[in-house]
């Protein structure tokens, strides 16, 4: 099987419907802390702007996204970027799309002057944790039972890495 080339680019407003659909179809208790997005609900809003997202495109179709944004509006954290969501279509899983998005997110963060990147991942999301660890992210903290999801207390795992060197 030939895997089409993956293009990573900044999202644009016209990606809204495709990203909303991808967000709905990839929703899972493995990674989601919000309810399933409703059909017809826009993906972008005043807090989630197209420029904060990188999208993976294969054969003209959006197959993944990652959100890279400052963790807070404070000047004291201006040197940090945070991954605030990453999703890959089922049809493109296991083909390096998530890794490509993660690496592009780190490149984007460096371009924006960040020297550090962080993320939060649910404790039971072993595949995501393994991917992040393989790209140099280390567990920097665990908030045990921080989230109550689907009737179960779940750890919130904080991971990060330097973008220098």
Short mmCIF file of C-alpha atoms in Angstrom, two decimals:
data_model
loop_
_atom_site.label_atom_id
_atom_site.label_comp_id
_atom_site.label_asym_id
_atom_site.label_seq_id
_atom_site.Cartn_x
_atom_site.Cartn_y
_atom_site.Cartn_z
CA UNK A 1 0.00 0.00 0.00
CA UNK A 2 1.31 3.45 -0.91
CA UNK A 3 0.83 6.09 1.77
CA UNK A 4 0.20 9.57 0.35
CA UNK A 5 2.57 12.34 1.37
CA UNK A 6 1.51 14.27 4.45
CA UNK A 7 1.52 18.06 4.20
CA UNK A 8 1.55 19.98 7.48
CA UNK A 9 0.27 23.55 7.27
CA UNK A 10 -1.37 26.23 9.38
CA UNK A 11 -5.12 25.88 9.55
CA UNK A 12 -7.35 28.38 7.77
CA UNK A 13 -10.97 29.32 8.42
CA UNK A 14 -12.07 27.14 5.50
CA UNK A 15 -10.84 24.09 7.48
CA UNK A 16 -13.57 24.63 10.10
CA UNK A 17 -16.04 21.98 8.88
CA UNK A 18 -13.35 19.34 8.24
CA UNK A 19 -11.78 19.92 11.65
CA UNK A 20 -15.13 19.87 13.42
CA UNK A 21 -15.92 16.53 11.77
CA UNK A 22 -12.47 15.15 12.62
CA UNK A 23 -12.88 16.31 16.22
CA UNK A 24 -16.25 14.51 16.44
CA UNK A 25 -15.10 11.28 14.78
CA UNK A 26 -11.91 10.97 16.83
CA UNK A 27 -13.57 11.76 20.16
CA UNK A 28 -12.73 9.10 22.75
CA UNK A 29 -12.70 8.67 26.51
CA UNK A 30 -9.02 7.82 26.07
CA UNK A 31 -8.17 11.49 25.60
CA UNK A 32 -11.25 13.71 25.82
CA UNK A 33 -12.20 15.76 28.88
CA UNK A 34 -15.07 17.56 27.15
CA UNK A 35 -18.34 16.02 25.93
CA UNK A 36 -18.61 14.80 22.34
CA UNK A 37 -18.86 17.84 20.05
CA UNK A 38 -22.32 18.32 18.59
CA UNK A 39 -22.83 18.02 14.82
CA UNK A 40 -22.84 21.45 13.21
CA UNK A 41 -20.89 23.00 16.10
CA UNK A 42 -18.08 25.21 14.73
CA UNK A 43 -14.50 24.15 15.44
CA UNK A 44 -13.04 27.65 15.62
CA UNK A 45 -14.20 30.32 18.07
CA UNK A 46 -12.82 33.43 19.77
CA UNK A 47 -10.44 31.34 21.92
CA UNK A 48 -9.54 28.74 19.28
CA UNK A 49 -8.26 30.55 16.22
CA UNK A 50 -7.10 28.95 12.95
CA UNK A 51 -3.57 30.28 13.45
CA UNK A 52 -3.20 28.22 16.65
CA UNK A 53 -3.62 24.97 14.71
CA UNK A 54 -1.46 22.96 12.38
CA UNK A 55 -3.28 20.49 10.16
CA UNK A 56 -2.08 17.35 8.42
CA UNK A 57 -3.39 16.96 4.89
CA UNK A 58 -3.21 13.84 2.72
CA UNK A 59 -4.67 13.62 -0.74
CA UNK A 60 -6.43 16.93 -0.19
CA UNK A 61 -8.18 15.74 3.00
CA UNK A 62 -7.49 16.93 6.54
CA UNK A 63 -6.39 13.84 8.50
CA UNK A 64 -5.08 15.41 11.70
CA UNK A 65 -4.52 18.52 13.77
CA UNK A 66 -2.52 19.84 16.68
CA UNK A 67 -3.14 23.02 18.65
CA UNK A 68 -0.06 24.94 19.80
CA UNK A 69 -0.70 27.97 21.99
CA UNK A 70 0.74 29.90 24.93
CA UNK A 71 -0.21 28.14 28.18
CA UNK A 72 -1.38 31.39 29.76
CA UNK A 73 -1.73 35.06 28.75
CA UNK A 74 0.99 35.98 31.29
CA UNK A 75 4.26 37.54 30.13
CA UNK A 76 6.03 35.21 32.56
CA UNK A 77 5.10 32.21 30.36
CA UNK A 78 5.77 33.83 26.98
CA UNK A 79 8.74 31.50 26.48
CA UNK A 80 6.51 28.41 26.67
CA UNK A 81 4.10 26.85 24.21
CA UNK A 82 1.59 24.15 25.08
CA UNK A 83 0.08 21.42 22.97
CA UNK A 84 -3.63 21.74 23.65
CA UNK A 85 -5.04 18.98 21.51
CA UNK A 86 -3.85 16.49 18.93
CA UNK A 87 -6.04 14.20 16.83
CA UNK A 88 -5.52 11.91 13.84
CA UNK A 89 -8.22 10.32 11.69
CA UNK A 90 -8.60 6.58 12.15
CA UNK A 91 -7.73 6.05 8.48
CA UNK A 92 -4.32 7.69 9.00
CA UNK A 93 -3.33 6.19 12.36
CA UNK A 94 -0.13 4.23 12.60
CA UNK A 95 1.36 6.05 9.62
CA UNK A 96 3.42 8.73 11.38
CA UNK A 97 0.88 11.55 11.17
CA UNK A 98 0.79 12.22 14.92
CA UNK A 99 4.59 12.23 15.09
CA UNK A 100 4.78 14.62 12.11
CA UNK A 101 2.25 16.94 13.78
CA UNK A 102 4.13 16.81 17.07
CA UNK A 103 7.44 17.65 15.40
CA UNK A 104 5.80 20.47 13.42
CA UNK A 105 4.33 21.80 16.68
CA UNK A 106 7.79 21.91 18.22
CA UNK A 107 9.16 23.68 15.13
CA UNK A 108 6.30 26.19 15.28
CA UNK A 109 6.98 26.82 18.98
CA UNK A 110 10.67 27.47 18.24
CA UNK A 111 9.72 29.86 15.41
CA UNK A 112 7.60 31.77 17.92
CA UNK A 113 10.59 32.10 20.26
CA UNK A 114 9.60 29.39 22.73
CA UNK A 115 12.35 27.53 24.55
CA UNK A 116 10.03 25.03 26.21
CA UNK A 117 6.92 23.05 25.27
CA UNK A 118 4.45 21.33 27.57
CA UNK A 119 1.27 19.28 27.39
CA UNK A 120 -1.24 17.47 29.55
CA UNK A 121 -2.29 13.90 28.85
CA UNK A 122 -4.68 11.57 30.61
CA UNK A 123 -2.89 8.97 32.70
CA UNK A 124 -4.60 6.04 30.96
CA UNK A 125 -3.64 7.23 27.45
CA UNK A 126 -0.63 4.93 27.08
CA UNK A 127 -0.26 5.34 23.27
CA UNK A 128 -0.06 9.14 23.50
CA UNK A 129 2.28 9.02 26.49
CA UNK A 130 4.60 6.65 24.60
CA UNK A 131 4.62 8.93 21.55
CA UNK A 132 5.42 12.00 23.65
CA UNK A 133 8.18 10.18 25.55
CA UNK A 134 9.72 9.00 22.25
CA UNK A 135 9.93 12.66 21.18
CA UNK A 136 11.76 13.75 24.35
CA UNK A 137 8.85 14.73 26.60
CA UNK A 138 9.27 13.75 30.24
CA UNK A 139 6.67 13.44 32.96
CA UNK A 140 7.05 16.56 35.09
CA UNK A 141 4.10 16.03 37.36
CA UNK A 142 1.02 13.97 38.01
CA UNK A 143 -2.24 15.22 39.46
CA UNK A 144 -3.72 11.98 40.81
CA UNK A 145 -7.45 11.58 40.24
CA UNK A 146 -7.68 15.16 38.98
CA UNK A 147 -10.41 14.37 36.50
CA UNK A 148 -13.65 12.43 36.90
CA UNK A 149 -14.46 10.97 33.50
CA UNK A 150 -17.07 8.39 32.65
CA UNK A 151 -17.45 7.41 36.31
CA UNK A 152 -13.72 6.98 36.98
CA UNK A 153 -11.05 9.21 38.54
CA UNK A 154 -8.24 9.74 36.04
CA UNK A 155 -4.75 11.18 36.56
CA UNK A 156 -3.76 14.35 34.71
CA UNK A 157 -0.14 13.87 33.61
CA UNK A 158 1.97 16.95 32.91
CA UNK A 159 4.77 16.47 30.38
CA UNK A 160 7.30 18.86 28.92
CA UNK A 161 10.63 19.26 27.22
CA UNK A 162 13.19 21.85 26.29
CA UNK A 163 13.25 23.19 22.75
CA UNK A 164 16.89 24.23 23.00
CA UNK A 165 19.71 22.23 21.44
#
